[in-house]
Every structure is written in structure tokens, then in C-alpha cells.
Amino acid sequence: MLAHAAEWQAKVVIDRLTDTSKSPINESTEAHPRASDGAWPVPAAIFTNPEAACVGKTEDQLKAEGAAYECRKAFHRANGKALAMNETEGMLKLLSEPGAGRILGCHAFGAHSADLIQEASALMCRNTMVGQLRHMVHIHPTLSEILLAAAEA
């Protein structure tokens, strides 16, 4: 999580020391969508080739909790921009509450996964429902359409 997590934690500490804000942050290494303490999800990325990135809960965590969830997948090979970039190896997994509910986690492996996860993280911070994501316009052709494709799956 490196720099982005440390920078956010520093901002929270400064806000709390100066009593200028009560910005919540999830300080654990596990990112949770708006945990009961109000913590925001913290995305993580590994800048290998190809990239890997995630935010929120994993499918294994949801299974262990006995939580009801839906898993939607989309693949780079079905995305026009990925085809044009010759970056067709990759996939994105979107975990949500059943019935196009709130996004619980997102995991990606492939070109520009960190960028895709950043969008998912921002949506999770706003408690966005998959049903709402389906109605958000995404520029074509872009890799961000992979997230949209997962929501529509």
C-alpha cells in the first residue's frame, strides 16, 4: 500500500491532532467498504507486468463470514482498448451484495489494474450499488469499460 496509504494516514493524523476533521480511515491492511467504524476502503496495487490490484473484501473472506454476495467477472480480451493495446490477458472480479447491491470488493489482474481499482474504490467510498454503476457513462474505448462490463454481467 506504500505511499498512498501512508499519505492518507498522515492526513488523518494531522486532522485529528488539529481537531479540524474526523476523517475516518481503515488502518488495518484489510480494506473494508465503510466498516462499522466508518472506515473508508484503502486500495492496494502491485506494479508488476501485468499489474494486480484490489480493494475491499475477497471472495474467501465473504465465504468465511457466511455473507451473501454475487461475483461478476469481465475480461480484458473482450475490451476494445485492451485489444488495441495488445493487452488482452487480464480480468476483473466485482463482488457485491445480491441483487445489484452495494460493491463489497473488486480485484483485477492485467494492464492498468490499479486504475480500474481506483474507480472501484471511489465508488465504494460513496456506497455505490452495482445497479447504479450500470447507468454510469464510461468513455469508449477505455479500459474502465471493463468495470462497467463486470457490473452488467
mmCIF file of C-alpha atoms in Angstrom:
data_model
loop_
_atom_site.group_PDB
_atom_site.id
_atom_site.type_symbol
_atom_site.label_atom_id
_atom_site.label_comp_id
_atom_site.label_asym_id
_atom_site.label_seq_id
_atom_site.Cartn_x
_atom_site.Cartn_y
_atom_site.Cartn_z
ATOM 1 C CA MET A 1 0.000 0.000 0.000
ATOM 2 C CA LEU A 2 3.046 2.186 0.401
ATOM 3 C CA ALA A 3 2.827 5.879 -0.400
ATOM 4 C CA HIS A 4 -0.898 6.402 -0.963
ATOM 5 C CA ALA A 5 -1.897 4.662 2.270
ATOM 6 C CA ALA A 6 0.819 6.445 4.281
ATOM 7 C CA GLU A 7 -0.175 9.836 2.853
ATOM 8 C CA TRP A 8 -3.832 9.236 3.749
ATOM 9 C CA GLN A 9 -2.929 8.076 7.251
ATOM 10 C CA ALA A 10 -0.776 11.196 7.745
ATOM 11 C CA LYS A 11 -3.684 13.441 6.712
ATOM 12 C CA VAL A 12 -5.973 11.693 9.172
ATOM 13 C CA VAL A 13 -3.433 12.070 11.995
ATOM 14 C CA ILE A 14 -2.993 15.791 11.253
ATOM 15 C CA ASP A 15 -6.763 16.283 11.131
ATOM 16 C CA ARG A 16 -7.186 14.514 14.453
ATOM 17 C CA LEU A 17 -4.304 16.374 16.134
ATOM 18 C CA THR A 18 -5.623 19.728 14.997
ATOM 19 C CA ASP A 19 -9.235 18.663 15.542
ATOM 20 C CA THR A 20 -10.120 20.021 12.095
ATOM 21 C CA SER A 21 -11.820 16.900 10.822
ATOM 22 C CA LYS A 22 -12.918 13.467 11.845
ATOM 23 C CA SER A 23 -11.830 11.783 8.580
ATOM 24 C CA PRO A 24 -12.188 8.031 9.056
ATOM 25 C CA ILE A 25 -9.617 5.574 7.766
ATOM 26 C CA ASN A 26 -9.331 1.847 7.985
ATOM 27 C CA GLU A 27 -5.840 1.457 9.410
ATOM 28 C CA SER A 28 -5.688 -2.312 9.030
ATOM 29 C CA THR A 29 -4.131 -3.966 5.999
ATOM 30 C CA GLU A 30 -7.576 -5.241 5.063
ATOM 31 C CA ALA A 31 -9.724 -2.753 3.209
ATOM 32 C CA HIS A 32 -13.425 -2.883 4.061
ATOM 33 C CA PRO A 33 -16.227 -0.972 2.420
ATOM 34 C CA ARG A 34 -17.380 1.515 5.058
ATOM 35 C CA ALA A 35 -16.784 -0.673 8.075
ATOM 36 C CA SER A 36 -18.942 -0.202 11.143
ATOM 37 C CA ASP A 37 -16.399 2.322 12.445
ATOM 38 C CA GLY A 38 -16.904 4.412 9.287
ATOM 39 C CA ALA A 39 -13.541 3.494 7.764
ATOM 40 C CA TRP A 40 -13.004 4.041 4.044
ATOM 41 C CA PRO A 41 -11.688 1.268 1.809
ATOM 42 C CA VAL A 42 -7.962 1.502 1.028
ATOM 43 C CA PRO A 43 -6.967 0.173 -2.410
ATOM 44 C CA ALA A 44 -3.741 -1.753 -2.990
ATOM 45 C CA ALA A 45 -1.740 -2.326 -6.167
ATOM 46 C CA ILE A 46 1.284 -4.307 -7.264
ATOM 47 C CA PHE A 47 3.019 -2.652 -10.200
ATOM 48 C CA THR A 48 4.273 -5.763 -11.908
ATOM 49 C CA ASN A 49 3.720 -6.613 -15.550
ATOM 50 C CA PRO A 50 0.821 -7.239 -15.633
ATOM 51 C CA GLU A 51 -0.478 -5.239 -12.690
ATOM 52 C CA ALA A 52 -2.567 -6.641 -9.867
ATOM 53 C CA ALA A 53 -4.795 -4.535 -7.623
ATOM 54 C CA CYS A 54 -7.622 -4.893 -5.139
ATOM 55 C CA VAL A 55 -9.952 -3.083 -2.798
ATOM 56 C CA GLY A 56 -12.454 -4.351 -0.285
ATOM 57 C CA LYS A 57 -13.185 -7.904 0.700
ATOM 58 C CA THR A 58 -12.093 -11.041 -1.103
ATOM 59 C CA GLU A 59 -14.394 -13.842 -2.113
ATOM 60 C CA ASP A 60 -12.721 -16.070 0.505
ATOM 61 C CA GLN A 61 -13.437 -13.504 3.239
ATOM 62 C CA LEU A 62 -17.086 -13.263 2.240
ATOM 63 C CA LYS A 63 -17.410 -17.058 2.205
ATOM 64 C CA ALA A 64 -15.757 -17.315 5.640
ATOM 65 C CA GLU A 65 -18.208 -14.721 7.013
ATOM 66 C CA GLY A 66 -21.140 -16.594 5.512
ATOM 67 C CA ALA A 67 -22.084 -13.399 3.697
ATOM 68 C CA ALA A 68 -24.441 -13.436 0.740
ATOM 69 C CA TYR A 69 -22.740 -11.971 -2.322
ATOM 70 C CA GLU A 70 -22.619 -12.046 -6.090
ATOM 71 C CA CYS A 71 -19.461 -12.343 -8.173
ATOM 72 C CA ARG A 72 -19.281 -10.747 -11.606
ATOM 73 C CA LYS A 73 -16.310 -11.039 -13.948
ATOM 74 C CA ALA A 74 -15.124 -9.210 -17.032
ATOM 75 C CA PHE A 75 -12.095 -9.871 -19.194
ATOM 76 C CA HIS A 76 -9.553 -7.702 -20.962
ATOM 77 C CA ARG A 77 -9.896 -9.856 -24.108
ATOM 78 C CA ALA A 78 -13.451 -8.519 -24.562
ATOM 79 C CA ASN A 79 -12.422 -4.840 -24.281
ATOM 80 C CA GLY A 80 -11.684 -2.763 -27.390
ATOM 81 C CA LYS A 81 -8.958 -0.634 -25.797
ATOM 82 C CA ALA A 82 -7.179 -3.708 -24.396
ATOM 83 C CA LEU A 83 -7.299 -5.280 -27.850
ATOM 84 C CA ALA A 84 -5.853 -2.122 -29.432
ATOM 85 C CA MET A 85 -3.089 -2.065 -26.786
ATOM 86 C CA ASN A 86 -2.382 -5.781 -27.310
ATOM 87 C CA GLU A 87 -3.054 -6.280 -23.563
ATOM 88 C CA THR A 88 -5.705 -8.988 -23.707
ATOM 89 C CA GLU A 89 -4.543 -11.047 -20.730
ATOM 90 C CA GLY A 90 -6.413 -9.952 -17.629
ATOM 91 C CA MET A 91 -9.650 -9.990 -15.726
ATOM 92 C CA LEU A 92 -11.625 -8.070 -13.142
ATOM 93 C CA LYS A 93 -13.812 -9.576 -10.419
ATOM 94 C CA LEU A 94 -16.537 -7.441 -8.858
ATOM 95 C CA LEU A 95 -18.095 -8.622 -5.587
ATOM 96 C CA SER A 96 -21.366 -7.128 -4.444
ATOM 97 C CA GLU A 97 -24.400 -7.646 -2.286
ATOM 98 C CA PRO A 98 -27.015 -9.792 -4.068
ATOM 99 C CA GLY A 99 -29.425 -8.149 -6.456
ATOM 100 C CA ALA A 100 -27.084 -5.489 -7.888
ATOM 101 C CA GLY A 101 -26.400 -4.201 -4.384
ATOM 102 C CA ARG A 102 -23.506 -2.369 -2.772
ATOM 103 C CA ILE A 103 -19.975 -3.104 -4.017
ATOM 104 C CA LEU A 104 -18.091 -5.162 -1.413
ATOM 105 C CA GLY A 105 -14.796 -5.721 -3.214
ATOM 106 C CA CYS A 106 -13.025 -5.601 -6.534
ATOM 107 C CA HIS A 107 -9.928 -7.438 -7.713
ATOM 108 C CA ALA A 108 -8.092 -7.050 -11.003
ATOM 109 C CA PHE A 109 -5.158 -8.586 -12.804
ATOM 110 C CA GLY A 110 -3.994 -7.143 -16.114
ATOM 111 C CA ALA A 111 -2.958 -3.921 -17.793
ATOM 112 C CA HIS A 112 -3.752 -0.804 -15.744
ATOM 113 C CA SER A 113 -5.434 -2.749 -12.930
ATOM 114 C CA ALA A 114 -4.537 -0.018 -10.432
ATOM 115 C CA ASP A 115 -6.539 2.491 -12.490
ATOM 116 C CA LEU A 116 -9.547 0.163 -12.607
ATOM 117 C CA ILE A 117 -9.398 -0.477 -8.871
ATOM 118 C CA GLN A 118 -9.135 3.249 -8.161
ATOM 119 C CA GLU A 119 -12.519 3.744 -9.792
ATOM 120 C CA ALA A 120 -13.987 0.845 -7.808
ATOM 121 C CA SER A 121 -12.524 2.303 -4.606
ATOM 122 C CA ALA A 122 -14.091 5.697 -5.268
ATOM 123 C CA LEU A 123 -17.445 4.033 -5.938
ATOM 124 C CA MET A 124 -17.167 2.041 -2.707
ATOM 125 C CA CYS A 125 -16.471 5.248 -0.764
ATOM 126 C CA ARG A 126 -19.855 6.507 -1.974
ATOM 127 C CA ASN A 127 -21.639 3.184 -1.216
ATOM 128 C CA THR A 128 -22.463 2.822 -4.904
ATOM 129 C CA MET A 129 -24.736 -0.002 -5.928
ATOM 130 C CA VAL A 130 -23.897 -2.190 -8.912
ATOM 131 C CA GLY A 131 -27.285 -1.201 -10.290
ATOM 132 C CA GLN A 132 -26.150 2.444 -10.205
ATOM 133 C CA LEU A 133 -22.787 1.633 -11.793
ATOM 134 C CA ARG A 134 -24.618 0.070 -14.740
ATOM 135 C CA HIS A 135 -26.079 3.508 -15.526
ATOM 136 C CA MET A 136 -22.809 5.465 -15.362
ATOM 137 C CA VAL A 137 -21.381 6.530 -18.708
ATOM 138 C CA HIS A 138 -17.866 5.275 -19.421
ATOM 139 C CA ILE A 139 -15.824 6.730 -22.262
ATOM 140 C CA HIS A 140 -15.360 4.359 -25.215
ATOM 141 C CA PRO A 141 -12.884 2.927 -25.849
ATOM 142 C CA THR A 142 -11.271 2.818 -22.395
ATOM 143 C CA LEU A 143 -10.161 0.092 -20.028
ATOM 144 C CA SER A 144 -12.641 1.439 -17.454
ATOM 145 C CA GLU A 145 -15.334 -0.208 -19.534
ATOM 146 C CA ILE A 146 -14.076 -3.493 -18.044
ATOM 147 C CA LEU A 147 -15.543 -2.433 -14.696
ATOM 148 C CA LEU A 148 -18.794 -1.482 -16.426
ATOM 149 C CA ALA A 149 -18.836 -4.849 -18.228
ATOM 150 C CA ALA A 150 -18.491 -6.640 -14.882
ATOM 151 C CA ALA A 151 -21.417 -4.659 -13.475
ATOM 152 C CA GLU A 152 -23.505 -5.615 -16.487
ATOM 153 C CA ALA A 153 -22.560 -9.324 -16.286
#
